[in-house]
JSON list of C-alpha atoms in Angstrom, two decimals:
[
{"chain": "A", "resi": 1444, "resn": "MET", "atom": "CA", "xyz": [86.38, 19.10, -2.32]},
{"chain": "A", "resi": 1445, "resn": "GLN", "atom": "CA", "xyz": [83.57, 16.56, -2.29]},
{"chain": "A", "resi": 1446, "resn": "TYR", "atom": "CA", "xyz": [81.78, 15.33, -5.37]},
{"chain": "A", "resi": 1447, "resn": "LEU", "atom": "CA", "xyz": [80.02, 12.22, -6.61]},
{"chain": "A", "resi": 1448, "resn": "GLY", "atom": "CA", "xyz": [82.65, 9.50, -6.96]},
{"chain": "A", "resi": 1449, "resn": "GLY", "atom": "CA", "xyz": [85.13, 11.24, -4.68]},
{"chain": "A", "resi": 1450, "resn": "LYS", "atom": "CA", "xyz": [87.31, 9.23, -2.30]},
{"chain": "A", "resi": 1451, "resn": "SER", "atom": "CA", "xyz": [87.43, 11.74, 0.57]},
{"chain": "A", "resi": 1452, "resn": "ARG", "atom": "CA", "xyz": [85.36, 9.57, 2.92]},
{"chain": "A", "resi": 1453, "resn": "ILE", "atom": "CA", "xyz": [87.51, 6.49, 2.37]},
{"chain": "A", "resi": 1454, "resn": "ALA", "atom": "CA", "xyz": [90.89, 8.17, 1.84]},
{"chain": "A", "resi": 1455, "resn": "LYS", "atom": "CA", "xyz": [92.32, 7.13, 5.22]},
{"chain": "A", "resi": 1456, "resn": "PRO", "atom": "CA", "xyz": [91.70, 3.38, 4.81]},
{"chain": "A", "resi": 1457, "resn": "ILE", "atom": "CA", "xyz": [92.89, 3.44, 1.18]},
{"chain": "A", "resi": 1458, "resn": "SER", "atom": "CA", "xyz": [96.10, 5.27, 2.07]},
{"chain": "A", "resi": 1459, "resn": "ALA", "atom": "CA", "xyz": [96.67, 2.92, 5.02]},
{"chain": "A", "resi": 1460, "resn": "LEU", "atom": "CA", "xyz": [96.44, -0.07, 2.66]},
{"chain": "A", "resi": 1461, "resn": "LEU", "atom": "CA", "xyz": [98.83, 1.56, 0.20]},
{"chain": "A", "resi": 1462, "resn": "LEU", "atom": "CA", "xyz": [101.37, 2.37, 2.89]},
{"chain": "A", "resi": 1463, "resn": "ALA", "atom": "CA", "xyz": [101.11, -1.13, 4.40]},
{"chain": "A", "resi": 1464, "resn": "ALA", "atom": "CA", "xyz": [101.93, -2.60, 0.98]},
{"chain": "A", "resi": 1465, "resn": "GLN", "atom": "CA", "xyz": [104.61, -0.02, 0.12]},
{"chain": "A", "resi": 1466, "resn": "GLY", "atom": "CA", "xyz": [107.58, -2.23, 0.98]},
{"chain": "A", "resi": 1467, "resn": "GLU", "atom": "CA", "xyz": [110.66, -0.99, -0.88]},
{"chain": "A", "resi": 1468, "resn": "ARG", "atom": "CA", "xyz": [108.63, 0.95, -3.44]},
{"chain": "A", "resi": 1469, "resn": "SER", "atom": "CA", "xyz": [109.67, 4.60, -3.77]},
{"chain": "A", "resi": 1470, "resn": "THR", "atom": "CA", "xyz": [107.17, 5.73, -6.44]},
{"chain": "A", "resi": 1471, "resn": "TYR", "atom": "CA", "xyz": [103.52, 6.57, -5.79]},
{"chain": "A", "resi": 1472, "resn": "ILE", "atom": "CA", "xyz": [101.29, 6.59, -8.88]},
{"chain": "A", "resi": 1473, "resn": "GLU", "atom": "CA", "xyz": [97.75, 7.96, -8.63]},
{"chain": "A", "resi": 1474, "resn": "PRO", "atom": "CA", "xyz": [95.83, 7.50, -11.90]},
{"chain": "A", "resi": 1475, "resn": "PHE", "atom": "CA", "xyz": [92.56, 8.94, -10.52]},
{"chain": "A", "resi": 1476, "resn": "LEU", "atom": "CA", "xyz": [93.68, 12.10, -8.71]},
{"chain": "A", "resi": 1477, "resn": "GLY", "atom": "CA", "xyz": [90.33, 13.85, -8.45]},
{"chain": "A", "resi": 1478, "resn": "ALA", "atom": "CA", "xyz": [90.50, 16.11, -5.41]},
{"chain": "A", "resi": 1479, "resn": "GLY", "atom": "CA", "xyz": [93.67, 14.38, -4.23]},
{"chain": "A", "resi": 1480, "resn": "SER", "atom": "CA", "xyz": [92.25, 12.97, -0.99]},
{"chain": "A", "resi": 1481, "resn": "VAL", "atom": "CA", "xyz": [94.27, 9.76, -1.13]},
{"chain": "A", "resi": 1482, "resn": "ALA", "atom": "CA", "xyz": [97.37, 11.37, -2.61]},
{"chain": "A", "resi": 1483, "resn": "ILE", "atom": "CA", "xyz": [97.51, 14.00, 0.15]},
{"chain": "A", "resi": 1484, "resn": "LEU", "atom": "CA", "xyz": [97.76, 11.22, 2.74]},
{"chain": "A", "resi": 1485, "resn": "ALA", "atom": "CA", "xyz": [99.92, 8.66, 0.92]},
{"chain": "A", "resi": 1486, "resn": "ALA", "atom": "CA", "xyz": [102.27, 10.64, -1.33]},
{"chain": "A", "resi": 1487, "resn": "PRO", "atom": "CA", "xyz": [104.48, 12.16, 1.41]},
{"chain": "A", "resi": 1488, "resn": "SER", "atom": "CA", "xyz": [105.78, 8.67, 2.22]},
{"chain": "A", "resi": 1489, "resn": "PHE", "atom": "CA", "xyz": [107.21, 8.24, -1.29]},
{"chain": "A", "resi": 1490, "resn": "SER", "atom": "CA", "xyz": [110.24, 9.91, -2.87]},
{"chain": "A", "resi": 1491, "resn": "ARG", "atom": "CA", "xyz": [108.65, 10.10, -6.34]},
{"chain": "A", "resi": 1492, "resn": "VAL", "atom": "CA", "xyz": [104.99, 10.95, -7.00]},
{"chain": "A", "resi": 1493, "resn": "VAL", "atom": "CA", "xyz": [103.11, 10.74, -10.32]},
{"chain": "A", "resi": 1494, "resn": "VAL", "atom": "CA", "xyz": [99.48, 11.86, -10.41]},
{"chain": "A", "resi": 1495, "resn": "ALA", "atom": "CA", "xyz": [97.01, 11.96, -13.31]},
{"chain": "A", "resi": 1496, "resn": "ASP", "atom": "CA", "xyz": [93.36, 12.28, -14.18]},
{"chain": "A", "resi": 1497, "resn": "VAL", "atom": "CA", "xyz": [91.34, 12.02, -17.39]},
{"chain": "A", "resi": 1498, "resn": "VAL", "atom": "CA", "xyz": [89.19, 15.13, -16.75]},
{"chain": "A", "resi": 1499, "resn": "PRO", "atom": "CA", "xyz": [90.85, 18.03, -18.64]},
{"chain": "A", "resi": 1500, "resn": "ASP", "atom": "CA", "xyz": [89.37, 20.79, -16.46]},
{"chain": "A", "resi": 1501, "resn": "LEU", "atom": "CA", "xyz": [90.57, 19.06, -13.31]},
{"chain": "A", "resi": 1502, "resn": "VAL", "atom": "CA", "xyz": [94.08, 18.71, -14.74]},
{"chain": "A", "resi": 1503, "resn": "LEU", "atom": "CA", "xyz": [94.08, 22.43, -15.58]},
{"chain": "A", "resi": 1504, "resn": "LEU", "atom": "CA", "xyz": [92.92, 23.28, -12.06]},
{"chain": "A", "resi": 1505, "resn": "TRP", "atom": "CA", "xyz": [95.80, 21.32, -10.47]},
{"chain": "A", "resi": 1506, "resn": "GLN", "atom": "CA", "xyz": [98.34, 22.75, -12.92]},
{"chain": "A", "resi": 1507, "resn": "ASP", "atom": "CA", "xyz": [97.24, 26.28, -12.03]},
{"chain": "A", "resi": 1508, "resn": "ALA", "atom": "CA", "xyz": [97.31, 25.48, -8.31]},
{"chain": "A", "resi": 1509, "resn": "ILE", "atom": "CA", "xyz": [100.88, 24.20, -8.64]},
{"chain": "A", "resi": 1510, "resn": "GLY", "atom": "CA", "xyz": [101.73, 27.40, -10.47]},
{"chain": "A", "resi": 1511, "resn": "GLY", "atom": "CA", "xyz": [100.55, 29.51, -7.53]},
{"chain": "A", "resi": 1512, "resn": "TRP", "atom": "CA", "xyz": [96.90, 30.23, -8.38]},
{"chain": "A", "resi": 1513, "resn": "VAL", "atom": "CA", "xyz": [94.76, 30.78, -5.32]},
{"chain": "A", "resi": 1514, "resn": "PRO", "atom": "CA", "xyz": [91.02, 30.21, -5.77]},
{"chain": "A", "resi": 1515, "resn": "PRO", "atom": "CA", "xyz": [88.62, 33.00, -4.80]},
{"chain": "A", "resi": 1516, "resn": "THR", "atom": "CA", "xyz": [87.17, 32.86, -1.30]},
{"chain": "A", "resi": 1517, "resn": "GLU", "atom": "CA", "xyz": [83.74, 34.08, -2.40]}
]
């Protein structure tokens, strides 16, 4: 999902920086989840993941997706 302000184009370098600085840290915290571009790449390397966003509709979308909702294809 691409939108103004999204991090999809720079997700790889951001996640590389996060992983290089990970050290002994086991928790990944993403305060600006958006479409999850960075989280998708970085989070699997951590044992605990906390993600958040301030946009209520976006939070609802991710909650529904976790619950099994599949968006329409058309």
